[in-house]
Amino acid sequence: DGARRRRRAMDACHKLAKLFLGGVLGKPPNAPTGLKVVERCDGLEVRWAPGASTSRYNSDVFVVELAPRTPKVVEALGPAFSGFAEFHRGPETRFSFDKLGAEQDFAVRVRCENRAGASGWVEIAARTRQVPTRCGGTGPDGAYAWDQTPTEVEVTVPAPPGTTPKQVSVTVKPRMLEISFVGVAAVAGALCGEVVCG
């Protein structure tokens, strides 16, 4: 019990030292590391790790900013509202952006600040996911639809009228899919996971 009281007293002294000496003995912080984004259809979950400590007297906080990058949204907002805006300031190393539109591009940046200064920004691009349909979704402008189970993925692509089977080309690689009609790609791109042939 006495050791616990001493530990609490030391913690209180350390907090007071940070409060009163942080501006004098503190040093500008290092930038956050390991910035990651978990993309959802309605938002983004951002996580990071603090950079290496520069002084035990620092009281670091993190600043999180978001900027739209989808061209239609940037155009609609205009230059005055399409730059970065601050959404969070605090000691936490995670933040969630909620109520964002589906299939929108954003830039997220995080930096560390204290009374002695600020680190540089760490930035990452992110895109909200499409709203699921059953266990899948639809491609841009309804160009294709997909559905999945734990073991299979089904992609449906409408063929142009009059297309014959010989005019259809399907290429599946470990992380890429391409479906073409008469040599013109209807669907092509990287996959979120690796194709496993069973």
PDB file of C-alpha atoms in Angstrom:
ATOM      1  CA  ASP A   1       0.000   0.000   0.000  1.00  0.00           C
ATOM      2  CA  GLY A   2       2.902   2.350   0.751  1.00  0.00           C
ATOM      3  CA  ALA A   3       4.520   1.559  -2.614  1.00  0.00           C
ATOM      4  CA  ARG A   4       1.254   2.371  -4.377  1.00  0.00           C
ATOM      5  CA  ARG A   5       1.065   5.775  -2.616  1.00  0.00           C
ATOM      6  CA  ARG A   6       4.667   6.561  -3.556  1.00  0.00           C
ATOM      7  CA  ARG A   7       3.945   5.613  -7.191  1.00  0.00           C
ATOM      8  CA  ARG A   8       0.879   7.904  -7.236  1.00  0.00           C
ATOM      9  CA  ALA A   9       2.907  10.727  -5.690  1.00  0.00           C
ATOM     10  CA  MET A  10       5.658  10.270  -8.315  1.00  0.00           C
ATOM     11  CA  ASP A  11       3.044  10.255 -11.097  1.00  0.00           C
ATOM     12  CA  ALA A  12       1.566  13.486  -9.729  1.00  0.00           C
ATOM     13  CA  CYS A  13       5.046  15.080  -9.543  1.00  0.00           C
ATOM     14  CA  HIS A  14       5.797  14.007 -13.097  1.00  0.00           C
ATOM     15  CA  LYS A  15       2.496  15.492 -14.344  1.00  0.00           C
ATOM     16  CA  LEU A  16       3.253  18.778 -12.557  1.00  0.00           C
ATOM     17  CA  ALA A  17       6.792  18.815 -14.006  1.00  0.00           C
ATOM     18  CA  LYS A  18       5.363  18.294 -17.502  1.00  0.00           C
ATOM     19  CA  LEU A  19       2.853  21.070 -16.927  1.00  0.00           C
ATOM     20  CA  PHE A  20       5.310  23.649 -15.584  1.00  0.00           C
ATOM     21  CA  LEU A  21       8.553  22.635 -17.308  1.00  0.00           C
ATOM     22  CA  GLY A  22       7.207  21.333 -20.625  1.00  0.00           C
ATOM     23  CA  GLY A  23       7.614  24.696 -22.326  1.00  0.00           C
ATOM     24  CA  VAL A  24      11.236  24.997 -21.142  1.00  0.00           C
ATOM     25  CA  LEU A  25      12.552  21.411 -21.134  1.00  0.00           C
ATOM     26  CA  GLY A  26      10.226  19.948 -23.751  1.00  0.00           C
ATOM     27  CA  LYS A  27      11.385  19.375 -27.314  1.00  0.00           C
ATOM     28  CA  PRO A  28       9.448  19.349 -30.583  1.00  0.00           C
ATOM     29  CA  PRO A  29       7.931  15.902 -31.143  1.00  0.00           C
ATOM     30  CA  ASN A  30       8.737  13.322 -33.776  1.00  0.00           C
ATOM     31  CA  ALA A  31       6.135  12.540 -36.417  1.00  0.00           C
ATOM     32  CA  PRO A  32       3.682   9.680 -35.835  1.00  0.00           C
ATOM     33  CA  THR A  33       4.524   6.335 -37.437  1.00  0.00           C
ATOM     34  CA  GLY A  34       2.585   3.410 -38.875  1.00  0.00           C
ATOM     35  CA  LEU A  35      -0.372   5.450 -40.152  1.00  0.00           C
ATOM     36  CA  LYS A  36      -3.118   3.037 -41.281  1.00  0.00           C
ATOM     37  CA  VAL A  37      -6.695   3.435 -42.452  1.00  0.00           C
ATOM     38  CA  VAL A  38      -9.481   0.876 -42.262  1.00  0.00           C
ATOM     39  CA  GLU A  39     -11.950   1.797 -44.988  1.00  0.00           C
ATOM     40  CA  ARG A  40     -15.704   1.347 -44.459  1.00  0.00           C
ATOM     41  CA  CYS A  41     -18.613   2.252 -46.726  1.00  0.00           C
ATOM     42  CA  ASP A  42     -19.677   5.028 -44.335  1.00  0.00           C
ATOM     43  CA  GLY A  43     -16.372   6.192 -42.906  1.00  0.00           C
ATOM     44  CA  LEU A  44     -12.695   5.699 -42.170  1.00  0.00           C
ATOM     45  CA  GLU A  45     -10.935   4.416 -39.050  1.00  0.00           C
ATOM     46  CA  VAL A  46      -7.475   5.955 -38.707  1.00  0.00           C
ATOM     47  CA  ARG A  47      -4.744   4.538 -36.435  1.00  0.00           C
ATOM     48  CA  TRP A  48      -1.108   5.440 -35.824  1.00  0.00           C
ATOM     49  CA  ALA A  49       1.717   5.025 -33.327  1.00  0.00           C
ATOM     50  CA  PRO A  50       3.515   7.866 -31.564  1.00  0.00           C
ATOM     51  CA  GLY A  51       6.977   8.713 -32.851  1.00  0.00           C
ATOM     52  CA  ALA A  52       9.949   8.183 -30.548  1.00  0.00           C
ATOM     53  CA  SER A  53       9.741  10.461 -27.503  1.00  0.00           C
ATOM     54  CA  THR A  54      11.991  13.523 -27.621  1.00  0.00           C
ATOM     55  CA  SER A  55      11.584  14.581 -23.962  1.00  0.00           C
ATOM     56  CA  ARG A  56       9.943  13.189 -20.847  1.00  0.00           C
ATOM     57  CA  TYR A  57       8.555  16.686 -20.245  1.00  0.00           C
ATOM     58  CA  ASN A  58       6.449  16.689 -23.437  1.00  0.00           C
ATOM     59  CA  SER A  59       2.662  16.580 -23.296  1.00  0.00           C
ATOM     60  CA  ASP A  60       2.025  15.452 -26.852  1.00  0.00           C
ATOM     61  CA  VAL A  61      -1.286  15.663 -28.677  1.00  0.00           C
ATOM     62  CA  PHE A  62      -2.148  14.442 -32.156  1.00  0.00           C
ATOM     63  CA  VAL A  63      -3.928  16.496 -34.805  1.00  0.00           C
ATOM     64  CA  VAL A  64      -5.968  14.648 -37.448  1.00  0.00           C
ATOM     65  CA  GLU A  65      -7.110  16.380 -40.641  1.00  0.00           C
ATOM     66  CA  LEU A  66      -9.177  15.229 -43.619  1.00  0.00           C
ATOM     67  CA  ALA A  67      -9.511  16.588 -47.162  1.00  0.00           C
ATOM     68  CA  PRO A  68     -11.813  15.424 -49.968  1.00  0.00           C
ATOM     69  CA  ARG A  69     -10.103  14.167 -53.123  1.00  0.00           C
ATOM     70  CA  THR A  70     -13.045  12.953 -55.256  1.00  0.00           C
ATOM     71  CA  PRO A  71     -13.046  15.406 -58.207  1.00  0.00           C
ATOM     72  CA  LYS A  72     -16.841  15.979 -58.188  1.00  0.00           C
ATOM     73  CA  VAL A  73     -16.808  16.708 -54.442  1.00  0.00           C
ATOM     74  CA  VAL A  74     -13.789  19.039 -54.707  1.00  0.00           C
ATOM     75  CA  GLU A  75     -15.476  20.894 -57.580  1.00  0.00           C
ATOM     76  CA  ALA A  76     -18.761  21.191 -55.676  1.00  0.00           C
ATOM     77  CA  LEU A  77     -17.062  22.471 -52.502  1.00  0.00           C
ATOM     78  CA  GLY A  78     -14.817  24.946 -54.296  1.00  0.00           C
ATOM     79  CA  PRO A  79     -11.278  25.916 -53.315  1.00  0.00           C
ATOM     80  CA  ALA A  80     -12.286  27.451 -49.979  1.00  0.00           C
ATOM     81  CA  PHE A  81     -13.663  24.147 -48.619  1.00  0.00           C
ATOM     82  CA  SER A  82     -11.718  21.466 -50.458  1.00  0.00           C
ATOM     83  CA  GLY A  83      -8.509  21.686 -48.395  1.00  0.00           C
ATOM     84  CA  PHE A  84      -7.672  19.955 -45.132  1.00  0.00           C
ATOM     85  CA  ALA A  85      -9.934  20.505 -42.119  1.00  0.00           C
ATOM     86  CA  GLU A  86      -9.102  19.559 -38.531  1.00  0.00           C
ATOM     87  CA  PHE A  87     -11.356  16.870 -37.031  1.00  0.00           C
ATOM     88  CA  HIS A  88      -9.458  15.753 -33.929  1.00  0.00           C
ATOM     89  CA  ARG A  89      -6.923  17.024 -31.418  1.00  0.00           C
ATOM     90  CA  GLY A  90      -5.978  14.884 -28.424  1.00  0.00           C
ATOM     91  CA  PRO A  91      -3.636  12.249 -26.956  1.00  0.00           C
ATOM     92  CA  GLU A  92      -5.461   9.274 -28.548  1.00  0.00           C
ATOM     93  CA  THR A  93      -3.754   7.295 -31.323  1.00  0.00           C
ATOM     94  CA  ARG A  94      -6.922   6.511 -33.278  1.00  0.00           C
ATOM     95  CA  PHE A  95      -9.860   8.396 -34.706  1.00  0.00           C
ATOM     96  CA  SER A  96     -12.964   7.465 -36.716  1.00  0.00           C
ATOM     97  CA  PHE A  97     -14.526   9.587 -39.423  1.00  0.00           C
ATOM     98  CA  ASP A  98     -18.213   8.682 -39.632  1.00  0.00           C
ATOM     99  CA  LYS A  99     -21.065   9.600 -41.981  1.00  0.00           C
ATOM    100  CA  LEU A 100     -18.862   9.921 -45.063  1.00  0.00           C
ATOM    101  CA  GLY A 101     -20.303   9.089 -48.467  1.00  0.00           C
ATOM    102  CA  ALA A 102     -19.607   5.708 -50.059  1.00  0.00           C
ATOM    103  CA  GLU A 103     -16.960   5.412 -52.795  1.00  0.00           C
ATOM    104  CA  GLN A 104     -15.322   8.779 -52.033  1.00  0.00           C
ATOM    105  CA  ASP A 105     -11.611   9.585 -52.111  1.00  0.00           C
ATOM    106  CA  PHE A 106      -9.949  11.393 -49.205  1.00  0.00           C
ATOM    107  CA  ALA A 107      -6.525  12.389 -47.922  1.00  0.00           C
ATOM    108  CA  VAL A 108      -5.905  11.930 -44.193  1.00  0.00           C
ATOM    109  CA  ARG A 109      -2.970  13.452 -42.366  1.00  0.00           C
ATOM    110  CA  VAL A 110      -1.740  13.288 -38.768  1.00  0.00           C
ATOM    111  CA  ARG A 111       0.953  15.135 -36.864  1.00  0.00           C
ATOM    112  CA  CYS A 112       2.109  15.448 -33.266  1.00  0.00           C
ATOM    113  CA  GLU A 113       2.185  18.764 -31.383  1.00  0.00           C
ATOM    114  CA  ASN A 114       3.313  19.967 -27.972  1.00  0.00           C
ATOM    115  CA  ARG A 115       4.280  23.287 -26.378  1.00  0.00           C
ATOM    116  CA  ALA A 116       7.759  23.115 -27.955  1.00  0.00           C
ATOM    117  CA  GLY A 117       6.544  22.688 -31.551  1.00  0.00           C
ATOM    118  CA  ALA A 118       5.014  20.341 -34.091  1.00  0.00           C
ATOM    119  CA  SER A 119       6.211  17.388 -36.145  1.00  0.00           C
ATOM    120  CA  GLY A 120       5.798  17.127 -39.879  1.00  0.00           C
ATOM    121  CA  TRP A 121       2.577  15.714 -41.323  1.00  0.00           C
ATOM    122  CA  VAL A 122       2.211  12.026 -42.128  1.00  0.00           C
ATOM    123  CA  GLU A 123      -0.325  11.596 -44.947  1.00  0.00           C
ATOM    124  CA  ILE A 124      -2.206   8.691 -46.496  1.00  0.00           C
ATOM    125  CA  ALA A 125      -4.798   8.383 -49.263  1.00  0.00           C
ATOM    126  CA  ALA A 126      -8.034   6.541 -48.497  1.00  0.00           C
ATOM    127  CA  ARG A 127     -11.293   5.668 -50.214  1.00  0.00           C
ATOM    128  CA  THR A 128     -14.562   4.751 -48.576  1.00  0.00           C
ATOM    129  CA  ARG A 129     -15.897   1.425 -49.768  1.00  0.00           C
ATOM    130  CA  GLN A 130     -19.037   0.831 -51.773  1.00  0.00           C
ATOM    131  CA  VAL A 131     -22.268  -0.021 -50.002  1.00  0.00           C
ATOM    132  CA  PRO A 132     -22.613  -3.818 -50.018  1.00  0.00           C
ATOM    133  CA  THR A 133     -25.374  -5.476 -52.008  1.00  0.00           C
ATOM    134  CA  ARG A 134     -26.101  -8.875 -50.434  1.00  0.00           C
ATOM    135  CA  CYS A 135     -22.530 -10.065 -49.799  1.00  0.00           C
ATOM    136  CA  GLY A 136     -21.047  -8.089 -52.682  1.00  0.00           C
ATOM    137  CA  GLY A 137     -21.588  -4.808 -54.504  1.00  0.00           C
ATOM    138  CA  THR A 138     -21.705  -3.053 -57.838  1.00  0.00           C
ATOM    139  CA  GLY A 139     -19.004  -1.439 -59.909  1.00  0.00           C
ATOM    140  CA  PRO A 140     -18.888   2.184 -61.052  1.00  0.00           C
ATOM    141  CA  ASP A 141     -22.050   3.180 -62.935  1.00  0.00           C
ATOM    142  CA  GLY A 142     -23.353  -0.396 -62.550  1.00  0.00           C
ATOM    143  CA  ALA A 143     -20.772  -1.725 -65.044  1.00  0.00           C
ATOM    144  CA  TYR A 144     -20.637  -5.003 -63.110  1.00  0.00           C
ATOM    145  CA  ALA A 145     -21.943  -6.670 -59.957  1.00  0.00           C
ATOM    146  CA  TRP A 146     -20.278  -9.128 -57.631  1.00  0.00           C
ATOM    147  CA  ASP A 147     -21.296 -11.449 -54.839  1.00  0.00           C
ATOM    148  CA  GLN A 148     -19.242 -13.650 -52.568  1.00  0.00           C
ATOM    149  CA  THR A 149     -19.326 -16.449 -50.055  1.00  0.00           C
ATOM    150  CA  PRO A 150     -16.417 -17.481 -47.826  1.00  0.00           C
ATOM    151  CA  THR A 151     -15.102 -19.725 -50.628  1.00  0.00           C
ATOM    152  CA  GLU A 152     -16.314 -18.211 -53.937  1.00  0.00           C
ATOM    153  CA  VAL A 153     -16.667 -14.882 -55.723  1.00  0.00           C
ATOM    154  CA  GLU A 154     -19.108 -14.362 -58.588  1.00  0.00           C
ATOM    155  CA  VAL A 155     -18.722 -11.411 -60.984  1.00  0.00           C
ATOM    156  CA  THR A 156     -21.549 -10.544 -63.411  1.00  0.00           C
ATOM    157  CA  VAL A 157     -20.723  -8.282 -66.358  1.00  0.00           C
ATOM    158  CA  PRO A 158     -23.416  -7.420 -68.935  1.00  0.00           C
ATOM    159  CA  ALA A 159     -22.113  -8.177 -72.445  1.00  0.00           C
ATOM    160  CA  PRO A 160     -22.845  -5.829 -75.343  1.00  0.00           C
ATOM    161  CA  PRO A 161     -25.716  -7.017 -77.569  1.00  0.00           C
ATOM    162  CA  GLY A 162     -24.626  -9.550 -80.184  1.00  0.00           C
ATOM    163  CA  THR A 163     -21.479 -10.639 -78.318  1.00  0.00           C
ATOM    164  CA  THR A 164     -20.452 -14.210 -79.072  1.00  0.00           C
ATOM    165  CA  PRO A 165     -18.552 -16.486 -76.656  1.00  0.00           C
ATOM    166  CA  LYS A 166     -15.417 -16.216 -78.818  1.00  0.00           C
ATOM    167  CA  GLN A 167     -15.420 -12.430 -78.296  1.00  0.00           C
ATOM    168  CA  VAL A 168     -15.228 -12.789 -74.496  1.00  0.00           C
ATOM    169  CA  SER A 169     -11.834 -12.903 -72.774  1.00  0.00           C
ATOM    170  CA  VAL A 170     -11.404 -13.544 -69.029  1.00  0.00           C
ATOM    171  CA  THR A 171      -7.969 -13.297 -67.401  1.00  0.00           C
ATOM    172  CA  VAL A 172      -7.556 -14.236 -63.733  1.00  0.00           C
ATOM    173  CA  LYS A 173      -4.188 -13.817 -62.012  1.00  0.00           C
ATOM    174  CA  PRO A 174      -3.382 -14.127 -58.296  1.00  0.00           C
ATOM    175  CA  ARG A 175      -4.204 -10.444 -57.619  1.00  0.00           C
ATOM    176  CA  MET A 176      -5.761  -9.216 -60.878  1.00  0.00           C
ATOM    177  CA  LEU A 177      -8.936  -9.749 -62.913  1.00  0.00           C
ATOM    178  CA  GLU A 178      -9.736  -8.620 -66.464  1.00  0.00           C
ATOM    179  CA  ILE A 179     -12.905  -9.269 -68.500  1.00  0.00           C
ATOM    180  CA  SER A 180     -12.918  -8.026 -72.100  1.00  0.00           C
ATOM    181  CA  PHE A 181     -15.404  -8.021 -74.967  1.00  0.00           C
ATOM    182  CA  VAL A 182     -13.944  -7.848 -78.490  1.00  0.00           C
ATOM    183  CA  GLY A 183     -10.596  -6.738 -77.038  1.00  0.00           C
ATOM    184  CA  VAL A 184     -12.066  -3.869 -74.981  1.00  0.00           C
ATOM    185  CA  ALA A 185     -11.745  -4.259 -71.201  1.00  0.00           C
ATOM    186  CA  ALA A 186     -15.113  -4.014 -69.437  1.00  0.00           C
ATOM    187  CA  VAL A 187     -13.631  -4.809 -66.014  1.00  0.00           C
ATOM    188  CA  ALA A 188      -9.952  -4.707 -65.116  1.00  0.00           C
ATOM    189  CA  GLY A 189      -8.102  -4.144 -61.897  1.00  0.00           C
ATOM    190  CA  ALA A 190      -6.363  -5.343 -58.790  1.00  0.00           C
ATOM    191  CA  LEU A 191      -8.169  -7.605 -56.317  1.00  0.00           C
ATOM    192  CA  CYS A 192      -8.274  -7.056 -52.560  1.00  0.00           C
ATOM    193  CA  GLY A 193      -7.097 -10.602 -51.900  1.00  0.00           C
ATOM    194  CA  GLU A 194      -5.240 -13.376 -53.638  1.00  0.00           C
ATOM    195  CA  VAL A 195      -7.111 -15.791 -55.902  1.00  0.00           C
ATOM    196  CA  VAL A 196      -6.777 -19.355 -54.625  1.00  0.00           C
ATOM    197  CA  CYS A 197      -7.523 -22.135 -57.087  1.00  0.00           C
ATOM    198  CA  GLY A 198      -9.150 -25.076 -55.381  1.00  0.00           C
TER     199      GLY A 198
END
